[in-house]
Amino acid sequence: MNNNYPIIIKTYNLTLWYINKLSKLPKNHRFTLGEKIQNSLLDLLLLLNDAVYSKNKKTILTQANKELEKLRILSRLMQDLKLLSVDNYRFVTSYINEIGKMLGGWLNV
């Protein structure tokens, strides 16, 4: 893992936390909503890693931003379906917001 990029570390930590939560979802949500969230998290993490090594960072970071927005929507849905507690939702949104600020800063460089 590239430790020179705090956004990658933050995204990795959110991915690790979320995957543990998603494994405890009821079956009717684990293979739909849970899988979508997990795929979005992994896609985001890999896009950020790709951006580190790419000359065309803006395109990749724009894709990463789209994945982050998907996570916002899917996390809200998890909370509305009572699959995430209010405290867990606050935790997730604080991470997503922080990652979003870092991503925005990287996009504007």
mmCIF file with all atom_site columns, C-alpha atoms in Angstrom:
data_model
loop_
_atom_site.group_PDB
_atom_site.id
_atom_site.type_symbol
_atom_site.label_atom_id
_atom_site.label_alt_id
_atom_site.label_comp_id
_atom_site.label_asym_id
_atom_site.label_entity_id
_atom_site.label_seq_id
_atom_site.pdbx_PDB_ins_code
_atom_site.Cartn_x
_atom_site.Cartn_y
_atom_site.Cartn_z
_atom_site.occupancy
_atom_site.B_iso_or_equiv
_atom_site.pdbx_formal_charge
_atom_site.auth_seq_id
_atom_site.auth_comp_id
_atom_site.auth_asym_id
_atom_site.auth_atom_id
_atom_site.pdbx_PDB_model_num
ATOM 1   C CA . MET A 1 1   ? 0.000   0.000   0.000   1.00 0.00 ? 1   MET A CA 1
ATOM 2   C CA . ASN A 1 2   ? 1.242   3.447   -0.878  1.00 0.00 ? 2   ASN A CA 1
ATOM 3   C CA . ASN A 1 3   ? 1.770   5.123   2.512   1.00 0.00 ? 3   ASN A CA 1
ATOM 4   C CA . ASN A 1 4   ? 2.721   8.451   0.907   1.00 0.00 ? 4   ASN A CA 1
ATOM 5   C CA . TYR A 1 5   ? -0.927  9.168   0.102   1.00 0.00 ? 5   TYR A CA 1
ATOM 6   C CA . PRO A 1 6   ? -3.202  9.705   3.121   1.00 0.00 ? 6   PRO A CA 1
ATOM 7   C CA . ILE A 1 7   ? -6.268  9.410   0.866   1.00 0.00 ? 7   ILE A CA 1
ATOM 8   C CA . ILE A 1 8   ? -5.308  5.819   0.034   1.00 0.00 ? 8   ILE A CA 1
ATOM 9   C CA . ILE A 1 9   ? -4.761  4.967   3.698   1.00 0.00 ? 9   ILE A CA 1
ATOM 10  C CA . LYS A 1 10  ? -8.102  6.556   4.662   1.00 0.00 ? 10  LYS A CA 1
ATOM 11  C CA . THR A 1 11  ? -9.915  4.720   1.844   1.00 0.00 ? 11  THR A CA 1
ATOM 12  C CA . TYR A 1 12  ? -8.234  1.438   2.777   1.00 0.00 ? 12  TYR A CA 1
ATOM 13  C CA . ASN A 1 13  ? -9.344  1.843   6.407   1.00 0.00 ? 13  ASN A CA 1
ATOM 14  C CA . LEU A 1 14  ? -12.927 2.613   5.377   1.00 0.00 ? 14  LEU A CA 1
ATOM 15  C CA . THR A 1 15  ? -12.919 -0.393  3.035   1.00 0.00 ? 15  THR A CA 1
ATOM 16  C CA . LEU A 1 16  ? -11.650 -2.681  5.781   1.00 0.00 ? 16  LEU A CA 1
ATOM 17  C CA . TRP A 1 17  ? -14.246 -1.408  8.272   1.00 0.00 ? 17  TRP A CA 1
ATOM 18  C CA . TYR A 1 18  ? -17.116 -1.584  5.789   1.00 0.00 ? 18  TYR A CA 1
ATOM 19  C CA . ILE A 1 19  ? -16.299 -5.076  4.507   1.00 0.00 ? 19  ILE A CA 1
ATOM 20  C CA . ASN A 1 20  ? -16.458 -6.368  8.091   1.00 0.00 ? 20  ASN A CA 1
ATOM 21  C CA . LYS A 1 21  ? -19.871 -4.732  8.526   1.00 0.00 ? 21  LYS A CA 1
ATOM 22  C CA . LEU A 1 22  ? -21.182 -5.976  5.182   1.00 0.00 ? 22  LEU A CA 1
ATOM 23  C CA . SER A 1 23  ? -20.348 -9.586  6.010   1.00 0.00 ? 23  SER A CA 1
ATOM 24  C CA . LYS A 1 24  ? -22.936 -9.390  8.817   1.00 0.00 ? 24  LYS A CA 1
ATOM 25  C CA . LEU A 1 25  ? -25.795 -8.171  6.627   1.00 0.00 ? 25  LEU A CA 1
ATOM 26  C CA . PRO A 1 26  ? -28.858 -10.382 6.219   1.00 0.00 ? 26  PRO A CA 1
ATOM 27  C CA . LYS A 1 27  ? -28.631 -12.557 3.106   1.00 0.00 ? 27  LYS A CA 1
ATOM 28  C CA . ASN A 1 28  ? -31.319 -10.601 1.272   1.00 0.00 ? 28  ASN A CA 1
ATOM 29  C CA . HIS A 1 29  ? -29.091 -7.493  1.427   1.00 0.00 ? 29  HIS A CA 1
ATOM 30  C CA . ARG A 1 30  ? -25.589 -9.014  1.517   1.00 0.00 ? 30  ARG A CA 1
ATOM 31  C CA . PHE A 1 31  ? -25.627 -10.126 -2.103  1.00 0.00 ? 31  PHE A CA 1
ATOM 32  C CA . THR A 1 32  ? -27.251 -6.985  -3.490  1.00 0.00 ? 32  THR A CA 1
ATOM 33  C CA . LEU A 1 33  ? -26.587 -3.809  -1.558  1.00 0.00 ? 33  LEU A CA 1
ATOM 34  C CA . GLY A 1 34  ? -23.598 -5.237  0.309   1.00 0.00 ? 34  GLY A CA 1
ATOM 35  C CA . GLU A 1 35  ? -21.923 -6.430  -2.860  1.00 0.00 ? 35  GLU A CA 1
ATOM 36  C CA . LYS A 1 36  ? -22.497 -3.065  -4.591  1.00 0.00 ? 36  LYS A CA 1
ATOM 37  C CA . ILE A 1 37  ? -20.903 -1.194  -1.686  1.00 0.00 ? 37  ILE A CA 1
ATOM 38  C CA . GLN A 1 38  ? -17.981 -3.573  -1.505  1.00 0.00 ? 38  GLN A CA 1
ATOM 39  C CA . ASN A 1 39  ? -17.351 -3.288  -5.253  1.00 0.00 ? 39  ASN A CA 1
ATOM 40  C CA . SER A 1 40  ? -17.543 0.513   -5.095  1.00 0.00 ? 40  SER A CA 1
ATOM 41  C CA . LEU A 1 41  ? -15.076 0.619   -2.206  1.00 0.00 ? 41  LEU A CA 1
ATOM 42  C CA . LEU A 1 42  ? -12.641 -1.669  -4.002  1.00 0.00 ? 42  LEU A CA 1
ATOM 43  C CA . ASP A 1 43  ? -13.020 0.254   -7.259  1.00 0.00 ? 43  ASP A CA 1
ATOM 44  C CA . LEU A 1 44  ? -12.380 3.532   -5.422  1.00 0.00 ? 44  LEU A CA 1
ATOM 45  C CA . LEU A 1 45  ? -9.286  2.156   -3.709  1.00 0.00 ? 45  LEU A CA 1
ATOM 46  C CA . LEU A 1 46  ? -7.860  0.789   -6.952  1.00 0.00 ? 46  LEU A CA 1
ATOM 47  C CA . LEU A 1 47  ? -8.636  3.973   -8.898  1.00 0.00 ? 47  LEU A CA 1
ATOM 48  C CA . LEU A 1 48  ? -6.791  6.042   -6.305  1.00 0.00 ? 48  LEU A CA 1
ATOM 49  C CA . ASN A 1 49  ? -3.841  3.690   -6.532  1.00 0.00 ? 49  ASN A CA 1
ATOM 50  C CA . ASP A 1 50  ? -3.911  3.926   -10.343 1.00 0.00 ? 50  ASP A CA 1
ATOM 51  C CA . ALA A 1 51  ? -3.947  7.733   -10.128 1.00 0.00 ? 51  ALA A CA 1
ATOM 52  C CA . VAL A 1 52  ? -0.664  7.682   -8.216  1.00 0.00 ? 52  VAL A CA 1
ATOM 53  C CA . TYR A 1 53  ? 1.075   6.122   -11.210 1.00 0.00 ? 53  TYR A CA 1
ATOM 54  C CA . SER A 1 54  ? -0.842  7.771   -14.048 1.00 0.00 ? 54  SER A CA 1
ATOM 55  C CA . LYS A 1 55  ? 0.064   10.775  -16.157 1.00 0.00 ? 55  LYS A CA 1
ATOM 56  C CA . ASN A 1 56  ? -3.642  11.428  -16.780 1.00 0.00 ? 56  ASN A CA 1
ATOM 57  C CA . LYS A 1 57  ? -4.691  11.751  -13.148 1.00 0.00 ? 57  LYS A CA 1
ATOM 58  C CA . LYS A 1 58  ? -7.725  13.957  -13.781 1.00 0.00 ? 58  LYS A CA 1
ATOM 59  C CA . THR A 1 59  ? -9.656  11.273  -15.698 1.00 0.00 ? 59  THR A CA 1
ATOM 60  C CA . ILE A 1 60  ? -8.968  8.626   -13.078 1.00 0.00 ? 60  ILE A CA 1
ATOM 61  C CA . LEU A 1 61  ? -9.729  10.965  -10.170 1.00 0.00 ? 61  LEU A CA 1
ATOM 62  C CA . THR A 1 62  ? -13.022 11.953  -11.806 1.00 0.00 ? 62  THR A CA 1
ATOM 63  C CA . GLN A 1 63  ? -13.946 8.251   -11.942 1.00 0.00 ? 63  GLN A CA 1
ATOM 64  C CA . ALA A 1 64  ? -12.914 7.907   -8.295  1.00 0.00 ? 64  ALA A CA 1
ATOM 65  C CA . ASN A 1 65  ? -15.155 10.843  -7.418  1.00 0.00 ? 65  ASN A CA 1
ATOM 66  C CA . LYS A 1 66  ? -18.094 9.072   -9.092  1.00 0.00 ? 66  LYS A CA 1
ATOM 67  C CA . GLU A 1 67  ? -17.415 5.971   -6.997  1.00 0.00 ? 67  GLU A CA 1
ATOM 68  C CA . LEU A 1 68  ? -17.328 8.112   -3.871  1.00 0.00 ? 68  LEU A CA 1
ATOM 69  C CA . GLU A 1 69  ? -20.729 9.578   -4.757  1.00 0.00 ? 69  GLU A CA 1
ATOM 70  C CA . LYS A 1 70  ? -22.104 6.051   -5.235  1.00 0.00 ? 70  LYS A CA 1
ATOM 71  C CA . LEU A 1 71  ? -20.858 5.236   -1.743  1.00 0.00 ? 71  LEU A CA 1
ATOM 72  C CA . ARG A 1 72  ? -22.655 8.289   -0.339  1.00 0.00 ? 72  ARG A CA 1
ATOM 73  C CA . ILE A 1 73  ? -25.946 7.146   -1.867  1.00 0.00 ? 73  ILE A CA 1
ATOM 74  C CA . LEU A 1 74  ? -25.557 3.482   -0.934  1.00 0.00 ? 74  LEU A CA 1
ATOM 75  C CA . SER A 1 75  ? -24.525 4.334   2.631   1.00 0.00 ? 75  SER A CA 1
ATOM 76  C CA . ARG A 1 76  ? -27.578 6.553   3.020   1.00 0.00 ? 76  ARG A CA 1
ATOM 77  C CA . LEU A 1 77  ? -29.725 3.691   1.767   1.00 0.00 ? 77  LEU A CA 1
ATOM 78  C CA . MET A 1 78  ? -28.094 1.358   4.308   1.00 0.00 ? 78  MET A CA 1
ATOM 79  C CA . GLN A 1 79  ? -28.955 3.773   7.099   1.00 0.00 ? 79  GLN A CA 1
ATOM 80  C CA . ASP A 1 80  ? -32.525 4.329   5.862   1.00 0.00 ? 80  ASP A CA 1
ATOM 81  C CA . LEU A 1 81  ? -33.043 0.554   5.735   1.00 0.00 ? 81  LEU A CA 1
ATOM 82  C CA . LYS A 1 82  ? -31.779 0.384   9.344   1.00 0.00 ? 82  LYS A CA 1
ATOM 83  C CA . LEU A 1 83  ? -28.798 -1.728  8.265   1.00 0.00 ? 83  LEU A CA 1
ATOM 84  C CA . LEU A 1 84  ? -26.388 0.856   9.713   1.00 0.00 ? 84  LEU A CA 1
ATOM 85  C CA . SER A 1 85  ? -26.860 2.463   13.084  1.00 0.00 ? 85  SER A CA 1
ATOM 86  C CA . VAL A 1 86  ? -26.899 6.254   13.298  1.00 0.00 ? 86  VAL A CA 1
ATOM 87  C CA . ASP A 1 87  ? -23.419 6.178   14.875  1.00 0.00 ? 87  ASP A CA 1
ATOM 88  C CA . ASN A 1 88  ? -22.058 3.899   12.140  1.00 0.00 ? 88  ASN A CA 1
ATOM 89  C CA . TYR A 1 89  ? -23.636 6.121   9.489   1.00 0.00 ? 89  TYR A CA 1
ATOM 90  C CA . ARG A 1 90  ? -21.966 9.178   11.037  1.00 0.00 ? 90  ARG A CA 1
ATOM 91  C CA . PHE A 1 91  ? -18.654 7.306   11.052  1.00 0.00 ? 91  PHE A CA 1
ATOM 92  C CA . VAL A 1 92  ? -19.015 6.334   7.382   1.00 0.00 ? 92  VAL A CA 1
ATOM 93  C CA . THR A 1 93  ? -20.087 9.792   6.253   1.00 0.00 ? 93  THR A CA 1
ATOM 94  C CA . SER A 1 94  ? -17.226 11.436  8.133   1.00 0.00 ? 94  SER A CA 1
ATOM 95  C CA . TYR A 1 95  ? -14.788 9.157   6.299   1.00 0.00 ? 95  TYR A CA 1
ATOM 96  C CA . ILE A 1 96  ? -16.505 9.741   2.949   1.00 0.00 ? 96  ILE A CA 1
ATOM 97  C CA . ASN A 1 97  ? -16.486 13.508  3.496   1.00 0.00 ? 97  ASN A CA 1
ATOM 98  C CA . GLU A 1 98  ? -12.813 13.496  4.438   1.00 0.00 ? 98  GLU A CA 1
ATOM 99  C CA . ILE A 1 99  ? -11.918 11.370  1.415   1.00 0.00 ? 99  ILE A CA 1
ATOM 100 C CA . GLY A 1 100 ? -14.007 13.717  -0.729  1.00 0.00 ? 100 GLY A CA 1
ATOM 101 C CA . LYS A 1 101 ? -12.072 16.759  0.507   1.00 0.00 ? 101 LYS A CA 1
ATOM 102 C CA . MET A 1 102 ? -8.767  15.030  -0.181  1.00 0.00 ? 102 MET A CA 1
ATOM 103 C CA . LEU A 1 103 ? -9.968  13.942  -3.603  1.00 0.00 ? 103 LEU A CA 1
ATOM 104 C CA . GLY A 1 104 ? -11.165 17.455  -4.421  1.00 0.00 ? 104 GLY A CA 1
ATOM 105 C CA . GLY A 1 105 ? -7.805  18.863  -3.409  1.00 0.00 ? 105 GLY A CA 1
ATOM 106 C CA . TRP A 1 106 ? -5.976  16.335  -5.570  1.00 0.00 ? 106 TRP A CA 1
ATOM 107 C CA . LEU A 1 107 ? -8.261  17.082  -8.531  1.00 0.00 ? 107 LEU A CA 1
ATOM 108 C CA . ASN A 1 108 ? -7.540  20.809  -8.259  1.00 0.00 ? 108 ASN A CA 1
ATOM 109 C CA . VAL A 1 109 ? -3.760  20.448  -8.251  1.00 0.00 ? 109 VAL A CA 1
#
